[in-house]
Tab-separated table of C-alpha atoms in Angstrom:
chain	number	residue	atom	x	y	z
A	1	CYS	CA	4.657	-18.985	-21.234
A	2	LYS	CA	7.537	-16.577	-21.616
A	3	TYR	CA	6.372	-15.323	-24.255
A	4	LEU	CA	2.653	-15.692	-23.850
A	5	ILE	CA	2.282	-13.549	-20.522
A	6	ALA	CA	5.510	-10.920	-22.031
A	7	ALA	CA	3.848	-10.756	-25.436
A	8	TYR	CA	-0.211	-10.854	-25.111
A	9	LYS	CA	-2.579	-8.914	-22.961
A	10	LYS	CA	-4.293	-10.421	-19.844
A	11	THR	CA	-7.644	-10.920	-21.428
A	12	LYS	CA	-7.046	-13.218	-23.800
A	13	PHE	CA	-3.611	-14.996	-22.114
A	14	GLU	CA	-5.927	-16.376	-19.264
A	15	PRO	CA	-8.771	-18.076	-20.794
A	16	PHE	CA	-7.026	-19.654	-23.094
A	17	VAL	CA	-4.295	-21.241	-20.434
A	18	THR	CA	-8.074	-22.167	-18.820
A	19	VAL	CA	-8.990	-24.075	-21.201
A	20	GLU	CA	-5.221	-26.211	-22.016
A	21	VAL	CA	-5.671	-26.463	-17.965
A	22	ARG	CA	-9.280	-28.349	-18.098
A	23	GLN	CA	-8.042	-30.416	-21.358
A	24	TYR	CA	-4.826	-31.013	-19.333
A	25	PHE	CA	-6.825	-32.676	-16.203
A	26	ASP	CA	-10.362	-33.834	-17.372
A	27	GLY	CA	-9.230	-35.298	-21.029
A	28	THR	CA	-12.087	-33.315	-22.616
A	29	PRO	CA	-12.250	-30.108	-24.261
A	30	ASN	CA	-14.917	-29.719	-22.855
A	31	GLY	CA	-13.230	-29.965	-19.254
A	32	THR	CA	-16.718	-31.801	-17.934
A	33	GLY	CA	-14.861	-33.547	-15.416
A	34	ALA	CA	-14.116	-32.838	-11.691
A	35	ALA	CA	-11.920	-30.205	-12.521
A	36	GLU	CA	-14.784	-28.694	-14.767
A	37	THR	CA	-14.865	-25.109	-12.548
A	38	ALA	CA	-11.291	-24.899	-12.874
A	39	THR	CA	-10.474	-21.122	-13.730
A	40	PHE	CA	-6.816	-20.036	-14.615
A	41	THR	CA	-5.966	-15.782	-12.540
A	42	VAL	CA	-3.058	-14.439	-12.623
A	43	VAL	CA	-3.043	-12.446	-9.828
A	44	SER	CA	-0.942	-10.216	-9.618
A	45	MET	CA	2.795	-9.514	-11.848
A	46	ASP	CA	3.674	-6.288	-10.462
A	47	ASN	CA	5.053	-6.888	-6.595
A	48	GLN	CA	6.359	-10.742	-7.632
A	49	PRO	CA	7.360	-10.167	-10.887
A	50	SER	CA	11.001	-12.402	-11.199
A	51	SER	CA	8.288	-15.477	-9.501
A	52	LEU	CA	6.428	-15.538	-13.519
A	53	ILE	CA	9.759	-13.565	-15.857
A	54	SER	CA	12.562	-12.030	-15.618
A	55	THR	CA	13.520	-8.870	-16.414
A	56	THR	CA	16.441	-10.167	-18.919
A	57	ALA	CA	12.723	-11.869	-20.295
A	58	ILE	CA	10.817	-9.270	-21.045
A	59	ASN	CA	13.145	-7.032	-21.873
A	60	GLU	CA	14.378	-9.291	-25.278
A	61	GLN	CA	10.881	-9.756	-25.872
A	62	THR	CA	10.247	-5.728	-25.594
A	63	ASP	CA	13.111	-5.500	-27.816
A	64	LEU	CA	11.739	-8.147	-30.690
A	65	LEU	CA	8.498	-6.229	-30.447
A	66	ALA	CA	10.181	-3.116	-31.448
A	67	SER	CA	12.113	-4.108	-33.783
A	68	ILE	CA	9.611	-6.427	-35.669
A	69	SER	CA	7.323	-2.621	-35.414
A	70	ALA	CA	10.535	-0.994	-36.885
A	71	ILE	CA	10.871	-3.128	-40.076
A	72	ASP	CA	7.184	-2.662	-40.331
A	73	PHE	CA	6.820	1.116	-40.636
A	74	TRP	CA	9.870	0.879	-42.991
A	75	PHE	CA	7.493	-1.745	-45.294
A	76	TYR	CA	4.583	0.422	-45.268
A	77	GLY	CA	6.476	3.522	-45.446
A	78	SER	CA	8.414	2.487	-48.617
A	79	ILE	CA	4.834	1.763	-49.838
A	80	GLY	CA	3.410	4.896	-49.172
A	81	LEU	CA	5.756	6.669	-51.516
A	82	THR	CA	5.952	4.281	-54.062
A	83	PHE	CA	1.851	4.902	-54.473
A	84	VAL	CA	2.690	8.947	-53.934
A	85	PHE	CA	5.306	8.951	-56.830
A	86	PHE	CA	2.682	6.845	-58.766
A	87	VAL	CA	-0.716	9.743	-58.703
A	88	LEU	CA	2.215	11.767	-59.646
A	89	GLY	CA	3.313	9.602	-62.630
A	90	LEU	CA	-0.720	9.850	-63.709
A	91	LEU	CA	-1.023	13.239	-63.077
A	92	ALA	CA	1.584	14.423	-65.219
A	93	CYS	CA	0.521	12.487	-68.182
A	94	CYS	CA	-3.246	14.886	-67.600
A	95	TYR	CA	-0.352	17.731	-67.656
A	96	ASN	CA	0.886	17.054	-70.284
A	97	ASP	CA	-1.185	19.306	-72.747
A	98	GLY	CA	-4.140	19.344	-70.590
A	99	VAL	CA	-5.078	16.149	-72.225
A	100	CYS	CA	-7.513	15.232	-69.520
A	101	PHE	CA	-8.836	18.640	-67.291
A	102	LYS	CA	-6.453	21.829	-67.154
A	103	PHE	CA	-4.191	21.920	-64.866
A	104	PRO	CA	-3.282	26.078	-62.860
A	105	ARG	CA	-0.181	26.741	-65.415
A	106	MET	CA	2.394	28.434	-62.034
A	107	GLY	CA	4.422	31.342	-63.763
A	108	ARG	CA	7.949	30.210	-64.338
A	109	CYS	CA	7.164	26.833	-62.178
A	110	CYS	CA	5.411	24.833	-64.946
A	111	ARG	CA	5.391	24.954	-68.579
A	112	THR	CA	2.538	23.684	-70.793
A	113	VAL	CA	4.139	20.445	-72.523
A	114	ASP	CA	2.819	17.592	-74.107
A	115	ASP	CA	5.298	14.958	-74.722
A	116	GLY	CA	6.463	15.037	-70.882
A	117	LYS	CA	7.105	11.010	-70.064
A	118	PHE	CA	5.404	10.372	-66.930
A	119	ALA	CA	6.372	6.336	-66.750
A	120	ALA	CA	9.280	7.980	-65.285
A	121	LEU	CA	7.688	9.333	-62.161
A	122	ILE	CA	6.190	5.668	-62.025
A	123	VAL	CA	9.365	4.000	-62.469
A	124	PHE	CA	11.131	5.790	-59.848
A	125	GLY	CA	8.703	4.677	-57.226
A	126	LEU	CA	9.069	1.307	-57.520
A	127	HIS	CA	12.755	1.910	-57.931
A	128	ILE	CA	12.425	3.444	-54.668
A	129	TYR	CA	10.446	0.352	-53.721
A	130	ASP	CA	13.196	-1.840	-54.786
A	131	PHE	CA	15.860	-0.602	-52.958
A	132	THR	CA	13.658	-0.681	-49.349
A	133	SER	CA	11.525	-3.609	-49.857
A	134	ASP	CA	15.818	-4.881	-50.129
A	135	ILE	CA	16.464	-2.811	-47.393
A	136	ASN	CA	13.661	-4.398	-45.451
A	137	LEU	CA	14.458	-7.861	-45.896
A	138	CYS	CA	17.511	-7.192	-44.475
A	139	LEU	CA	16.259	-5.790	-41.782
A	140	GLU	CA	14.177	-9.241	-41.137
A	141	MET	CA	17.046	-10.891	-41.126
A	142	TRP	CA	19.479	-9.068	-39.390
A	143	PHE	CA	16.673	-8.157	-36.269
A	144	THR	CA	13.766	-11.121	-36.872
A	145	GLN	CA	16.239	-14.361	-37.807
A	146	SER	CA	18.514	-12.952	-35.229
A	147	ILE	CA	21.391	-14.605	-37.552
A	148	LEU	CA	24.397	-13.645	-34.748
A	149	SER	CA	22.522	-15.675	-31.977
A	150	MET	CA	22.248	-18.920	-33.957
A	151	ASN	CA	24.804	-22.352	-34.244
A	152	SER	CA	26.516	-21.744	-37.342
A	153	ALA	CA	27.122	-25.943	-37.333
A	154	ASP	CA	23.250	-26.431	-38.470
A	155	PHE	CA	23.073	-26.048	-42.168
A	156	HIS	CA	19.613	-23.665	-42.207
A	157	ASN	CA	21.512	-21.172	-40.251
A	158	LEU	CA	24.253	-21.544	-41.889
A	159	LEU	CA	22.670	-20.779	-45.145
A	160	LEU	CA	21.254	-17.787	-43.376
A	161	PHE	CA	23.851	-16.257	-42.020
A	162	ILE	CA	25.252	-16.283	-45.367
A	163	CYS	CA	21.905	-15.059	-46.793
A	164	GLY	CA	22.267	-11.797	-44.473
A	165	ILE	CA	25.852	-10.881	-45.456
A	166	GLY	CA	25.538	-11.290	-48.903
A	167	SER	CA	21.993	-8.734	-48.391
A	168	ILE	CA	24.377	-5.465	-47.045
A	169	VAL	CA	27.322	-6.322	-49.568
A	170	PHE	CA	24.885	-6.754	-52.510
A	171	ILE	CA	22.954	-3.275	-51.863
A	172	VAL	CA	26.135	-2.270	-50.686
A	173	VAL	CA	27.773	-2.261	-53.664
A	174	PRO	CA	25.732	-1.447	-56.152
A	175	TYR	CA	24.448	1.874	-53.607
A	176	VAL	CA	28.430	3.143	-53.770
A	177	VAL	CA	28.573	2.476	-57.321
A	178	ASN	CA	25.524	4.471	-59.130
A	179	LEU	CA	27.239	6.825	-56.829
A	180	TRP	CA	30.494	7.071	-57.927
A	181	TYR	CA	28.633	7.127	-61.632
A	182	ALA	CA	26.061	10.538	-60.513
A	183	THR	CA	29.435	12.374	-59.572
A	184	LYS	CA	30.078	11.415	-63.617
A	185	ILE	CA	27.074	11.860	-65.639
A	186	LYS	CA	28.939	15.685	-67.426
A	187	ASP	CA	32.099	13.259	-68.603
A	188	MET	CA	28.712	10.711	-70.285
A	189	ILE	CA	26.903	13.347	-71.750
A	190	PRO	CA	28.110	13.820	-75.290
A	191	ARG	CA	30.296	16.988	-75.686
A	192	ASP	CA	28.147	18.900	-78.718
A	193	ASN	CA	25.255	18.562	-76.000
A	194	GLU	CA	26.225	22.097	-74.037
A	195	PHE	CA	22.663	22.802	-71.872
A	196	ALA	CA	22.857	19.622	-70.853
A	197	LYS	CA	26.638	20.239	-69.412
A	198	SER	CA	24.937	23.096	-68.538
A	199	PHE	CA	21.754	21.774	-66.666
A	200	PHE	CA	24.273	19.839	-64.998
A	201	ASP	CA	26.333	21.900	-63.178
A	202	ASN	CA	23.045	24.169	-62.127
A	203	HIS	CA	20.493	21.666	-60.473
A	204	SER	CA	23.822	18.892	-59.814
A	205	LYS	CA	22.562	18.866	-55.883
A	206	ALA	CA	19.137	17.585	-56.524
A	207	PHE	CA	19.786	15.307	-58.833
A	208	SER	CA	22.350	13.835	-56.697
A	209	SER	CA	19.884	14.158	-53.867
A	210	LEU	CA	17.717	11.401	-56.249
A	211	VAL	CA	20.473	9.286	-56.643
A	212	VAL	CA	20.835	8.834	-52.648
A	213	LEU	CA	16.661	8.514	-52.668
A	214	THR	CA	16.984	5.609	-54.784
A	215	GLY	CA	20.562	4.317	-55.266
A	216	GLY	CA	19.485	4.367	-58.775
A	217	CYS	CA	21.331	6.711	-61.002
A	218	TYR	CA	20.285	5.756	-64.410
A	219	ALA	CA	15.946	5.444	-62.294
A	220	SER	CA	17.140	9.733	-61.895
A	221	LEU	CA	18.698	10.534	-65.170
A	222	SER	CA	15.351	9.129	-66.543
A	223	LEU	CA	13.566	11.434	-64.212
A	224	VAL	CA	15.607	14.319	-64.732
A	225	SER	CA	15.255	13.919	-68.316
A	226	SER	CA	11.178	13.643	-69.203
A	227	ARG	CA	9.812	16.741	-68.605
A	228	CYS	CA	7.580	16.238	-66.130
A	229	PHE	CA	5.122	19.420	-65.953
A	230	GLY	CA	7.212	21.774	-67.816
A	231	LEU	CA	9.467	21.624	-64.764
A	232	THR	CA	12.434	23.191	-65.586
A	233	ILE	CA	14.230	20.842	-62.774
A	234	PHE	CA	12.606	18.137	-64.391
A	235	ASP	CA	14.422	19.296	-68.267
A	236	SER	CA	17.326	17.843	-68.408
A	237	ALA	CA	18.262	18.231	-72.449
A	238	LEU	CA	19.554	15.322	-72.924
A	239	THR	CA	17.243	13.452	-76.172
A	240	PRO	CA	15.459	10.181	-75.707
A	241	TYR	CA	18.898	8.920	-78.631
A	242	GLU	CA	21.592	10.345	-75.869
A	243	LEU	CA	19.380	9.097	-72.665
A	244	ARG	CA	18.711	5.544	-74.691
A	245	HIS	CA	22.655	5.361	-75.161
A	246	MET	CA	23.470	6.153	-70.946
A	247	ARG	CA	21.681	1.676	-70.848
A	248	THR	CA	25.447	0.966	-69.051
A	249	LEU	CA	23.764	2.507	-65.973
A	250	ARG	CA	21.274	0.058	-66.022
A	251	ILE	CA	23.124	-3.246	-66.474
A	252	ILE	CA	25.084	-2.076	-63.388
A	253	ASN	CA	21.778	-2.895	-61.164
A	254	LEU	CA	20.150	-5.520	-63.561
A	255	LEU	CA	24.220	-7.408	-62.443
A	256	PHE	CA	25.119	-5.623	-59.525
A	257	GLU	CA	21.857	-5.845	-57.620
A	258	ASN	CA	18.886	-6.920	-58.858
A	259	MET	CA	19.981	-10.523	-59.717
A	260	PRO	CA	22.475	-11.013	-56.464
A	261	GLN	CA	19.292	-9.910	-53.998
A	262	ILE	CA	17.280	-12.914	-56.667
A	263	VAL	CA	19.342	-15.641	-55.568
A	264	ILE	CA	20.043	-14.077	-52.035
A	265	GLN	CA	16.100	-14.281	-51.470
A	266	LEU	CA	15.485	-17.824	-52.516
A	267	LEU	CA	18.347	-18.767	-50.592
A	268	TYR	CA	16.729	-17.368	-47.491
A	269	ALA	CA	13.631	-19.039	-48.391
A	270	ILE	CA	14.919	-22.039	-48.197
A	271	ALA	CA	16.911	-21.815	-44.629
A	272	ILE	CA	13.309	-20.361	-43.746
A	273	GLY	CA	11.214	-22.797	-44.814
A	274	LYS	CA	8.951	-20.610	-46.179
A	275	MET	CA	7.940	-17.189	-48.174
A	276	SER	CA	7.431	-14.358	-45.202
A	277	GLU	CA	5.898	-11.227	-46.672
A	278	ALA	CA	9.294	-8.544	-46.624
A	279	LEU	CA	10.692	-12.549	-48.432
A	280	ILE	CA	7.402	-11.990	-51.269
A	281	PHE	CA	7.082	-8.029	-52.223
A	282	ALA	CA	11.700	-7.999	-51.995
A	283	LEU	CA	11.137	-10.659	-54.903
A	284	ILE	CA	8.452	-9.662	-56.857
A	285	ALA	CA	10.147	-6.373	-56.874
A	286	SER	CA	13.231	-7.329	-57.837
A	287	LEU	CA	11.964	-9.947	-60.864
A	288	LEU	CA	9.821	-6.822	-62.265
A	289	SER	CA	12.959	-4.478	-62.330
A	290	VAL	CA	14.959	-7.496	-63.592
A	291	LEU	CA	12.538	-8.360	-66.674
A	292	SER	CA	11.744	-4.521	-66.995
A	293	THR	CA	15.941	-3.782	-67.196
A	294	VAL	CA	16.258	-6.788	-69.779
A	295	MET	CA	13.468	-5.924	-71.942
A	296	ALA	CA	14.279	-1.727	-72.954
A	297	VAL	CA	17.988	-3.036	-73.520
A	298	LEU	CA	16.319	-5.813	-75.731
A	299	ILE	CA	14.528	-3.394	-77.883
A	300	ASP	CA	17.419	-0.413	-77.917
A	301	ARG	CA	19.354	-3.167	-79.548
A	302	ASP	CA	16.241	-4.078	-82.189
A	303	GLY	CA	16.490	-0.716	-82.719
A	304	SER	CA	20.196	0.472	-83.293
A	305	ASN	CA	20.256	-0.256	-87.434
A	306	LYS	CA	23.754	-0.182	-88.038
A	307	ASP	CA	21.740	1.731	-91.625
A	308	THR	CA	20.384	4.156	-89.717
A	309	TYR	CA	22.349	7.537	-89.497
A	310	VAL	CA	21.847	10.944	-86.918
A	311	VAL	CA	22.576	13.853	-87.395
A	312	LYS	CA	22.447	17.030	-84.394
A	313	TYR	CA	22.139	20.447	-85.335
A	314	TYR	CA	20.287	23.333	-84.558
A	315	LEU	CA	16.872	25.212	-85.741
A	316	VAL	CA	16.974	29.201	-84.656
A	317	MET	CA	13.925	31.851	-84.786
A	318	THR	CA	15.226	35.516	-85.208
A	319	CYS	CA	12.868	38.251	-85.872
A	320	ARG	CA	13.968	39.952	-89.069
A	321	ARG	CA	11.488	42.909	-88.710
A	322	ASN	CA	15.167	45.220	-88.215
A	323	LEU	CA	18.166	44.476	-87.770
A	324	GLU	CA	17.922	45.189	-84.040
A	325	ALA	CA	14.825	43.638	-83.515
A	326	ARG	CA	14.080	42.539	-79.856
A	327	LEU	CA	11.182	39.798	-79.188
A	328	SER	CA	7.940	42.083	-77.303
A	329	ALA	CA	6.960	41.541	-73.720
A	330	ASP	CA	4.110	39.496	-75.554
A	331	GLU	CA	6.181	37.926	-78.035
A	332	ARG	CA	8.400	36.705	-75.605
A	333	LEU	CA	5.384	35.406	-73.822
A	334	LYS	CA	3.462	33.425	-76.716
A	335	ILE	CA	7.106	31.923	-77.125
A	336	ASN	CA	7.838	30.645	-73.562
A	337	ILE	CA	4.048	28.919	-73.607
A	338	ASN	CA	4.428	27.320	-76.945
A	339	LYS	CA	7.725	26.053	-76.641
A	340	GLY	CA	6.447	22.752	-74.316
A	341	LYS	CA	5.051	21.929	-76.843
A	342	ARG	CA	7.140	19.638	-79.053
A	343	ARG	CA	5.397	16.801	-80.339
A	344	GLN	CA	3.199	19.203	-82.136
A	345	LEU	CA	5.953	20.644	-83.333
A	346	THR	CA	7.897	17.801	-84.416
A	347	GLU	CA	4.821	15.841	-86.149
A	348	GLY	CA	4.150	19.151	-88.702
A	349	LEU	CA	7.927	19.252	-89.207
A	350	ALA	CA	7.650	14.716	-90.073
A	351	ARG	CA	4.869	16.278	-92.353
A	352	LEU	CA	6.382	18.448	-93.833
A	353	PHE	CA	9.542	15.894	-94.108
A	354	GLY	CA	7.363	12.792	-94.584
A	355	ILE	CA	9.001	10.965	-91.719
A	356	PRO	CA	8.196	8.768	-88.466
A	357	ARG	CA	7.555	11.961	-85.542
A	358	LYS	CA	10.179	10.053	-84.045
A	359	ASN	CA	12.901	10.099	-86.139
A	360	ILE	CA	13.101	14.018	-84.814
A	361	GLN	CA	13.594	14.730	-81.771
A	362	ILE	CA	14.168	17.813	-79.926
A	363	GLY	CA	16.987	18.506	-77.520
A	364	ALA	CA	16.839	22.031	-75.437
A	365	ALA	CA	14.463	25.336	-76.729
A	366	ILE	CA	15.724	27.987	-75.684
A	367	THR	CA	14.594	31.388	-76.085
A	368	ALA	CA	16.563	34.164	-77.078
A	369	ASP	CA	16.320	38.613	-76.991
A	370	ASP	CA	15.526	37.680	-80.543
A	371	GLY	CA	14.007	34.372	-80.834
A	372	LEU	CA	14.600	30.674	-80.063
A	373	ILE	CA	17.243	28.494	-79.894
A	374	MET	CA	16.573	24.554	-80.918
A	375	ARG	CA	18.826	21.597	-80.398
A	376	MET	CA	17.897	19.026	-82.759
A	377	LEU	CA	18.472	15.723	-83.550
A	378	GLN	CA	17.229	13.473	-86.637
A	379	PHE	CA	17.742	10.179	-87.534
A	380	VAL	CA	18.350	9.067	-91.336
A	381	TYR	CA	17.925	5.621	-92.984
A	382	HIS	CA	20.203	5.468	-95.430
A	383	ILE	CA	17.244	4.212	-98.239
A	384	SER	CA	16.503	8.005	-98.193
A	385	LEU	CA	19.817	8.601	-98.711
A	386	ASP	CA	20.305	6.228	-102.737
A	387	GLN	CA	20.224	7.761	-105.108
A	388	GLY	CA	20.511	4.537	-107.419
A	389	GLU	CA	23.473	2.870	-109.283
A	390	GLY	CA	26.232	5.184	-111.107
A	391	THR	CA	25.112	8.218	-108.534
A	392	LYS	CA	27.120	9.077	-105.823
A	393	SER	CA	24.913	9.782	-102.638
A	394	PRO	CA	25.022	12.618	-99.986
A	395	SER	CA	25.770	12.506	-96.584
A	396	ALA	CA	22.864	12.576	-94.173
A	397	GLU	CA	23.817	16.221	-92.908
A	398	VAL	CA	23.712	17.149	-96.459
A	399	HIS	CA	20.279	15.332	-96.752
A	400	VAL	CA	18.622	16.859	-93.389
A	401	GLN	CA	19.906	19.961	-94.967
A	402	THR	CA	18.226	20.496	-98.199
A	403	LEU	CA	15.365	19.041	-96.769
A	404	TYR	CA	15.034	22.437	-94.250
A	405	GLN	CA	16.335	24.757	-97.705
A	406	ALA	CA	14.016	23.068	-99.425
A	407	TYR	CA	11.017	23.668	-97.525
A	408	SER	CA	12.727	27.246	-96.110
A	409	SER	CA	8.936	29.101	-95.740
A	410	GLN	CA	7.209	26.372	-95.110
A	411	ILE	CA	9.089	26.336	-91.596
A	412	SER	CA	9.027	29.863	-90.828
A	413	SER	CA	5.622	29.264	-91.237
A	414	LEU	CA	4.890	26.296	-89.103
A	415	PHE	CA	6.482	28.052	-86.048
A	416	SER	CA	5.233	30.985	-87.047
A	417	GLU	CA	1.799	29.310	-86.729
A	418	HIS	CA	2.839	27.050	-83.672
A	419	PHE	CA	3.865	29.954	-81.766
A	420	GLY	CA	1.151	32.189	-82.651
A	421	LEU	CA	3.809	35.229	-83.921
A	422	SER	CA	3.591	36.814	-87.068
A	423	GLY	CA	5.606	36.676	-90.339
A	424	ASP	CA	8.692	38.782	-89.008
A	425	PHE	CA	10.372	35.379	-88.098
A	426	ALA	CA	12.404	33.481	-89.794
A	427	VAL	CA	13.725	30.075	-88.627
A	428	GLU	CA	17.129	29.199	-90.104
A	429	TYR	CA	19.682	25.415	-89.852
A	430	GLN	CA	23.021	25.331	-88.537
A	431	THR	CA	25.063	22.639	-88.006
A	432	ASP	CA	27.611	23.707	-85.002
A	433	PHE	CA	25.790	27.218	-83.295
A	434	ILE	CA	28.654	27.117	-80.434
A	435	ARG	CA	31.343	27.123	-83.169
A	436	ASN	CA	30.116	29.754	-85.443
A	437	ARG	CA	28.903	32.356	-82.404
A	438	LEU	CA	33.267	31.562	-81.594
A	439	ASN	CA	34.193	32.375	-84.544
A	440	ASP	CA	33.204	35.217	-85.298
A	441	ILE	CA	33.887	36.155	-81.830
A	442	VAL	CA	37.516	35.821	-82.792
A	443	ASN	CA	37.866	36.291	-86.756
A	444	THR	CA	35.144	39.297	-87.227
A	445	PRO	CA	36.239	41.331	-83.627
A	446	GLN	CA	34.471	44.532	-85.655
A	447	SER	CA	31.270	43.849	-87.737
A	448	THR	CA	28.231	42.907	-85.984
A	449	SER	CA	25.597	43.893	-89.037
A	450	ASN	CA	25.981	40.432	-89.378
A	451	LEU	CA	25.207	38.757	-86.325
A	452	VAL	CA	22.199	37.445	-84.470
A	453	ASP	CA	22.227	37.771	-79.970
A	454	THR	CA	21.429	35.410	-78.855
A	455	PRO	CA	22.292	34.400	-75.030
A	456	LEU	CA	25.061	32.376	-76.056
A	457	GLY	CA	27.013	34.898	-78.199
A	458	ARG	CA	26.774	35.957	-82.124
A	459	THR	CA	26.934	34.374	-84.292
A	460	THR	CA	26.298	33.813	-88.191
A	461	SER	CA	23.117	33.039	-90.279
A	462	VAL	CA	22.860	31.009	-92.872
A	463	GLU	CA	19.378	31.668	-94.984
A	464	MET	CA	17.965	28.193	-96.179
A	465	GLN	CA	16.900	28.515	-99.939
A	466	THR	CA	15.180	25.799	-102.367
A	467	PRO	CA	17.681	23.127	-103.367
A	468	GLY	CA	20.281	24.357	-105.950
A	469	ALA	CA	20.256	27.706	-105.154
A	470	LYS	CA	23.412	29.992	-104.005
A	471	VAL	CA	24.666	29.879	-100.466
A	472	THR	CA	25.532	33.318	-98.812
A	473	ALA	CA	26.955	34.571	-95.571
A	474	CYS	CA	25.120	37.504	-94.683
A	475	GLY	CA	28.022	40.461	-93.513
A	476	PRO	CA	31.241	40.327	-95.299
A	477	GLU	CA	31.791	39.788	-98.609
A	478	SER	CA	32.118	34.830	-99.164
A	479	ASP	CA	32.342	33.785	-102.063
A	480	SER	CA	28.798	31.957	-103.443
A	481	GLU	CA	28.630	27.635	-102.732
A	482	ASP	CA	26.335	25.781	-104.561
A	483	MET	CA	24.208	23.403	-102.449
């Protein structure tokens, strides 16, 4: 009765008690006996509250209802935030090169892209829901079930206490581990990817904020590498291949958060003898996270073929009108508009080479004073290197360089057409752009005629020619060598 008086409205409580009183005295639900006219009425609770219910009991019930309302607010808030990211993911899909309809491009904020990984936004939203649903269930265990006030001698109460402690441990521990990995993210980036290291130097606060929000380092890393909406914050310069090799971050959440939480959730269901709403949604979120992680790991493992080689290189497009040529304002605008259409560009290169489009990946595209610098990654199958018995097979690096030499003029034309430029631009293949630039600075400080300006310095350029031709380094005289 104390709970009814404190929690229910007077208009609902009086009719309920009236029916119960008539049934109690007459023995009939409809009250057809002598007490059929009996009516229960709450006259007053203001003058003598102690005669009906103690102030302490009212405060306890008020606190209980407040905690339940807080849990509901947390739960529905997480649902709303997840829905927002789901909608953003759909918009990012439509934004890819205006597939569904044209979006306004907001100057420097949003660039045209055709390969934005819109699913990263949806996965990020689901990760938020998974994280918050675990917190919501933990709050239910400690506040709704009143774990601390229960008798620990009872088996179900002891099991409930264990679930409450375990829920906190397996939320806090993986959260701290993910934050630690977020601080070490630069150490996990390949040494030759200077563009990605620069990105995390400039956007470390934004990346850390995403990890704090979700408690997941890999989900945040996937989002900042998604290139959604052409935003700079979502372009970390990591290729899908490099991102896939950081799958250790996925396994951390699987082993230290999702799987333990599933065990705790099942034990909690046994302890309370039912499935609450918070438990159902938390269990579904954990199961989906485990399923998606396991499938992704298995796919990555099957895709890692020992007979596949990875070649990393740079493509440098420069203006050749004269030695001091610089991009005009119109040329720079065209490059900035079209450099985000990486899918279209890789498709053109793949058609020339006769290979699958996904065998070529673009990690970064930087506009220079006289052109464009692109960091590339290409997969080469062992069968492509096989020259038959008795013939030594070339290395994967030599194979890729030979391809670019063989299609030198076609590649330059492809780039000029892709970016809407004139025929004054040529594309060069370079294996180590950064090292070449440093060597030029150290070894040829007095020579400038053989250098090409870039935002990272100047580097010696090597012209691509047809197979079997001489490759001559521009600048100081050097011995030519056969390729």
